[in-house]
CSV table of N, CA and C in Angstrom, one decimal:
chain,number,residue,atom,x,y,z
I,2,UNK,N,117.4,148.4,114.4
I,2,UNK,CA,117.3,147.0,114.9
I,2,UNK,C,117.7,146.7,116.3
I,3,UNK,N,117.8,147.6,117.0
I,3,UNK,CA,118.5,147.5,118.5
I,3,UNK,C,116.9,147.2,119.3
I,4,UNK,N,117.7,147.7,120.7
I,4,UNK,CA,116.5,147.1,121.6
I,4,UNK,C,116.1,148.6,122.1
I,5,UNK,N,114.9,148.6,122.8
I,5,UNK,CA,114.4,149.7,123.4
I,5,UNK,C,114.9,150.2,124.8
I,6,UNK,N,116.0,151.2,124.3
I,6,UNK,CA,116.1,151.4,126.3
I,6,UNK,C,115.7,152.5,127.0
I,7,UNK,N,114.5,152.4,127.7
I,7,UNK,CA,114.3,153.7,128.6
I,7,UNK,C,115.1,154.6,128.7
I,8,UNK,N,114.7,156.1,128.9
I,8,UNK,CA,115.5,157.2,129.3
I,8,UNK,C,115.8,157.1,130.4
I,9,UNK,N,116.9,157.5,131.0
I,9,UNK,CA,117.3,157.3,132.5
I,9,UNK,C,118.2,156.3,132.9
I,10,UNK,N,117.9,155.3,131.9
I,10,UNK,CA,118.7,154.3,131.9
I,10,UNK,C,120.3,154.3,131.6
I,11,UNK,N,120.6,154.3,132.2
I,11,UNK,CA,122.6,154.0,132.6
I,11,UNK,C,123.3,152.8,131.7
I,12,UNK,N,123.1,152.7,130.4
I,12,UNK,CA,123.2,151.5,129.5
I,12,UNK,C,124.1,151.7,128.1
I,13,UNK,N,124.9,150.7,128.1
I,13,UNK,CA,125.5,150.7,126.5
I,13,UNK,C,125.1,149.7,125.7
I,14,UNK,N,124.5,150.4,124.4
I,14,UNK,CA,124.1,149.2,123.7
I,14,UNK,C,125.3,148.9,122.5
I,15,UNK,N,125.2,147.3,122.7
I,15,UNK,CA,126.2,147.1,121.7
I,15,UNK,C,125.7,146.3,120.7
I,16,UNK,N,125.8,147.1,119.3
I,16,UNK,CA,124.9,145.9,117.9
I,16,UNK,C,125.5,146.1,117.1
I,17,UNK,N,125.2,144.3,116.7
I,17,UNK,CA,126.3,144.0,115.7
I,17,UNK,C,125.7,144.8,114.3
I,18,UNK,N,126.5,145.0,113.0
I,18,UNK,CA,126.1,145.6,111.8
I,18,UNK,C,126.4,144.3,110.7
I,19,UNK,N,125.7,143.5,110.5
I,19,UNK,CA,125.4,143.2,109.2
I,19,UNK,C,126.0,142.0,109.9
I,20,UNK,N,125.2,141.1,111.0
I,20,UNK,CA,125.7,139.8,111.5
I,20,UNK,C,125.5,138.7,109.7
I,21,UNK,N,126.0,137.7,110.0
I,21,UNK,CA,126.4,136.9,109.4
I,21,UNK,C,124.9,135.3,109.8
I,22,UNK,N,125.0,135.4,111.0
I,22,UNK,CA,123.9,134.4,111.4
I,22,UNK,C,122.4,135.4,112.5
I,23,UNK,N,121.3,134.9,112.1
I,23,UNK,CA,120.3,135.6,112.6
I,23,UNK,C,120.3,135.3,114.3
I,24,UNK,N,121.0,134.8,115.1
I,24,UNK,CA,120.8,134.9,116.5
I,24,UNK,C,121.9,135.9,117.4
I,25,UNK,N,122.9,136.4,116.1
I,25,UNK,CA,123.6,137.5,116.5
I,25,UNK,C,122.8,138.5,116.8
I,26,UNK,N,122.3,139.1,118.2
I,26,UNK,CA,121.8,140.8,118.5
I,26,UNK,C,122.0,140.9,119.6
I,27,UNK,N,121.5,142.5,119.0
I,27,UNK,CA,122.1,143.2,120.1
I,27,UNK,C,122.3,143.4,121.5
I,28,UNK,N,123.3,143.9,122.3
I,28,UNK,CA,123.0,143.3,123.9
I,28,UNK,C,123.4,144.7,124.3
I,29,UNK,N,123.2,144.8,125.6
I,29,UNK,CA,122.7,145.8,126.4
I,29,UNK,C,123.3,145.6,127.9
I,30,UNK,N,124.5,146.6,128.1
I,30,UNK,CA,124.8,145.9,129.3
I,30,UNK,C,125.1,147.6,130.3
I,31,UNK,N,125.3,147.2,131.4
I,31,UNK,CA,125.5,148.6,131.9
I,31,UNK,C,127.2,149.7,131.9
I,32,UNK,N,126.7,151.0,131.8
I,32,UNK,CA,127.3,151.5,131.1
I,32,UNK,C,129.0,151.4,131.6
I,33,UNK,N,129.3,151.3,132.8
I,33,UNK,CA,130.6,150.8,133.3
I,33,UNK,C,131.2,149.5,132.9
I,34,UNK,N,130.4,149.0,132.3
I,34,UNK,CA,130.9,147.3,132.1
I,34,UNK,C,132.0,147.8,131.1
I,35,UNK,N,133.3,146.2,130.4
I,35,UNK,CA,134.2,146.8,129.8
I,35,UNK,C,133.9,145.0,128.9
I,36,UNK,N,133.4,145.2,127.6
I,36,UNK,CA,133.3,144.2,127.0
I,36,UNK,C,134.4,143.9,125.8
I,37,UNK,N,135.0,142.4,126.1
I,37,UNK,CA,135.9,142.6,124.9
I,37,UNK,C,135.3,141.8,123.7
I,38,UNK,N,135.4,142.2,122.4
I,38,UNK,CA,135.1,140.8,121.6
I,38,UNK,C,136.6,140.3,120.7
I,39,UNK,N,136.3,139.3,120.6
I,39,UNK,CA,137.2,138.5,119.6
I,39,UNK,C,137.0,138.0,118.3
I,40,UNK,N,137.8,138.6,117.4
I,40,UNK,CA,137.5,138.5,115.9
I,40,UNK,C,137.8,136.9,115.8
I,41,UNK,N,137.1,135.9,115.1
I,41,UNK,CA,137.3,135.0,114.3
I,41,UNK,C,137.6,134.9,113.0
I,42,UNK,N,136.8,135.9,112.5
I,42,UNK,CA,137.8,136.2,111.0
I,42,UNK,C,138.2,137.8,110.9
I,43,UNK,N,138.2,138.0,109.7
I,43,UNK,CA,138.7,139.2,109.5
I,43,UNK,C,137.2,139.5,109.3
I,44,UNK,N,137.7,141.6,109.7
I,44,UNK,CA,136.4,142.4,109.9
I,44,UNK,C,136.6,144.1,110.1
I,45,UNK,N,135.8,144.5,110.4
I,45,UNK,CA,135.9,146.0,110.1
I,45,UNK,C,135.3,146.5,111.6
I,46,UNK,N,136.1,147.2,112.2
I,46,UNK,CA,135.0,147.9,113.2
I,46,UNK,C,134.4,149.3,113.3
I,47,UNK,N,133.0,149.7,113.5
I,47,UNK,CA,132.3,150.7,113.0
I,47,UNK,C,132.3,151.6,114.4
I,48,UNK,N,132.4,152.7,114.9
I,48,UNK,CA,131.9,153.2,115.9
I,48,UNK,C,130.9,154.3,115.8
I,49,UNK,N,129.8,154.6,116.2
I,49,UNK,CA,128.7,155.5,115.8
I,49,UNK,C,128.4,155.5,114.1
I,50,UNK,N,128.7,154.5,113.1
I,50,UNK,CA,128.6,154.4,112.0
I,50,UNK,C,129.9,155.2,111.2
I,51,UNK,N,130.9,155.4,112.0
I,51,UNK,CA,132.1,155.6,111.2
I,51,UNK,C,133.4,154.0,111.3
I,52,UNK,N,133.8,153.9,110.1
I,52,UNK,CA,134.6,153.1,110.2
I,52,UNK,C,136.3,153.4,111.0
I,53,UNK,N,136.8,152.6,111.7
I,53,UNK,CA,137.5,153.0,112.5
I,53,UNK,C,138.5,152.1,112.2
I,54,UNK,N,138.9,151.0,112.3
I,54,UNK,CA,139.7,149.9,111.8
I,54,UNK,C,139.4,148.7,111.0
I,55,UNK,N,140.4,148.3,110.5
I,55,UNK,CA,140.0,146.5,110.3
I,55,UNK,C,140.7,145.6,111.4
I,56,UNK,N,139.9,144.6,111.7
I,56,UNK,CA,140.3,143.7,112.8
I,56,UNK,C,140.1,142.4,112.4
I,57,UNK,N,142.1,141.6,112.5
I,57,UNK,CA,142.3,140.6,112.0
I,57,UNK,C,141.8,139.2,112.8
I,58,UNK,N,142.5,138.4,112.4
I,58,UNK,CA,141.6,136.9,113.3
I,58,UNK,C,142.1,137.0,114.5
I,59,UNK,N,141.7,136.7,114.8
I,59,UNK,CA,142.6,136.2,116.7
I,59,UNK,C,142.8,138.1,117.8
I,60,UNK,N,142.5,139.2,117.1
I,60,UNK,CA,142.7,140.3,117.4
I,60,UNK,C,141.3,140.9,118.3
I,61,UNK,N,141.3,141.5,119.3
I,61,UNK,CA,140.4,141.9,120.1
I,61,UNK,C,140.2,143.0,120.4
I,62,UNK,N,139.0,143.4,120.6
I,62,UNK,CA,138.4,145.1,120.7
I,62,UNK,C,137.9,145.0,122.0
I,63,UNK,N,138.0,146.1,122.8
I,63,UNK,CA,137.7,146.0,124.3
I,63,UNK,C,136.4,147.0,124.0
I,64,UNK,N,135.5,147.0,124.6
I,64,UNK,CA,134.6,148.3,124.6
I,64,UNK,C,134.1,149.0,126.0
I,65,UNK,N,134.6,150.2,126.3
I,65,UNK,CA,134.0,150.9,127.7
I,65,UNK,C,133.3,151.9,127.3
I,66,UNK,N,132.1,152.2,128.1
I,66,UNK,CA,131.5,153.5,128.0
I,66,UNK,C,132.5,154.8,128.4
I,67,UNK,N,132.2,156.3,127.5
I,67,UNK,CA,133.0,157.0,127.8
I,67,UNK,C,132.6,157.6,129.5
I,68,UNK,N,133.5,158.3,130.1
I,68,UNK,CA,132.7,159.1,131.2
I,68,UNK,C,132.2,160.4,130.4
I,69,UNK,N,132.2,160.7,129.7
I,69,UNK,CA,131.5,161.8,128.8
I,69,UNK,C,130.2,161.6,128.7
I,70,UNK,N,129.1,162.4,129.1
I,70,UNK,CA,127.8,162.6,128.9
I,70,UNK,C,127.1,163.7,128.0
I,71,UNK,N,126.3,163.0,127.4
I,71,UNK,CA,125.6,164.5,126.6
I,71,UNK,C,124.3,164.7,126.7
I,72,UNK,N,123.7,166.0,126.5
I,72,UNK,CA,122.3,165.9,127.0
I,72,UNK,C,121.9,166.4,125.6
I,73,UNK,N,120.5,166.1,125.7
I,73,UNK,CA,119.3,166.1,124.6
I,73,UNK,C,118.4,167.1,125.3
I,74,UNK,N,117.9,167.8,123.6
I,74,UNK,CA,116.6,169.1,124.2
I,74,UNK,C,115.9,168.2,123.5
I,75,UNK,N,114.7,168.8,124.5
I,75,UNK,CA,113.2,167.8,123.9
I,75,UNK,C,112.3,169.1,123.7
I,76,UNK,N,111.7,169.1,122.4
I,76,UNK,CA,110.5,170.3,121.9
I,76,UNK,C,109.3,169.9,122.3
I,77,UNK,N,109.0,168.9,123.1
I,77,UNK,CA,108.0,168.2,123.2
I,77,UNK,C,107.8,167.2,124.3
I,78,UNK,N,106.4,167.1,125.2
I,78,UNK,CA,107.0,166.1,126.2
I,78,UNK,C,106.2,164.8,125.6
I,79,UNK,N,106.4,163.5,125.3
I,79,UNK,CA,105.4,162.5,125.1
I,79,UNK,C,106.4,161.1,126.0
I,80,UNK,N,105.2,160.5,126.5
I,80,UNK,CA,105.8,159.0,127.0
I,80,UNK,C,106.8,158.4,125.9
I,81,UNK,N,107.8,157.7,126.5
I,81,UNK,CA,108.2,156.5,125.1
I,81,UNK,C,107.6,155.6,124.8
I,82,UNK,N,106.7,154.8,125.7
I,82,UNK,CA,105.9,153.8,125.1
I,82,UNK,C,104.6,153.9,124.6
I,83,UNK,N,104.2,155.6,124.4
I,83,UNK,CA,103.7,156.0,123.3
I,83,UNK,C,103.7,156.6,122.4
I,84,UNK,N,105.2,156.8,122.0
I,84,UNK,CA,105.7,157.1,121.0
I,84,UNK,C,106.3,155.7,120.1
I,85,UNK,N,106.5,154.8,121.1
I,85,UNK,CA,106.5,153.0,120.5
I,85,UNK,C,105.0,153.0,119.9
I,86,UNK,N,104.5,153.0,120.4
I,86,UNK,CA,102.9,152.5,119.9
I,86,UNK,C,102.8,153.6,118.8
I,87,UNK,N,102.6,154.6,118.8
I,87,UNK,CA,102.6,155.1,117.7
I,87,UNK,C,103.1,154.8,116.7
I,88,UNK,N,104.3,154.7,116.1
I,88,UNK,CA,105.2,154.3,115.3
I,88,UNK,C,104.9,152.9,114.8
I,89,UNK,N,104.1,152.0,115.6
I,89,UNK,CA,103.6,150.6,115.0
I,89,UNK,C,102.6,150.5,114.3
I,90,UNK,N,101.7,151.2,115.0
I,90,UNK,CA,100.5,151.4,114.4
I,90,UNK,C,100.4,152.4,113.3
């Protein structure tokens, strides 16, 4: 359910899991940014799909990209926005 971000792109995506209201999504900001959020209620925070803590009301999570980079092998060369289109169709 995230957004599409080009390769090459310098970006952290951050998406919520299992929002509560449908105008909650996901945002995309660049990878140095340092975003905090603020719990209103009680909640759980997930990082790469592992659970990591629970976070109480009034309690805040900072988020920075790591300086850690990792690379990907590709078996294959194809555009991404035709590998979007495929996948729709």
């Amino acid at each position: 359910g995230g957004p599409i971000v080009p390769e090459g792109l310098d970006a952290m995506v951050i998406t919520p899991i299992c929002p509560h209201k449908l105008h909650v999504r996901p945002i995309v900001v660049r990878s140095d940014s340092q975003v905090e959020l603020v719990e209103h209620d009680e909640g759980m925070a997930a990082i790469d799909g592992q659970r990591v803590c629970r976070v109480s009301k009034g309690e805040s999570l900072k988020i920075t990209g790591s300086k850690e980079r990792v690379s990907f092998i590709r078996f294959e060369q194809m555009d991404l926005y035709s590998r979007i289109q495929d996948r729709l169709t």
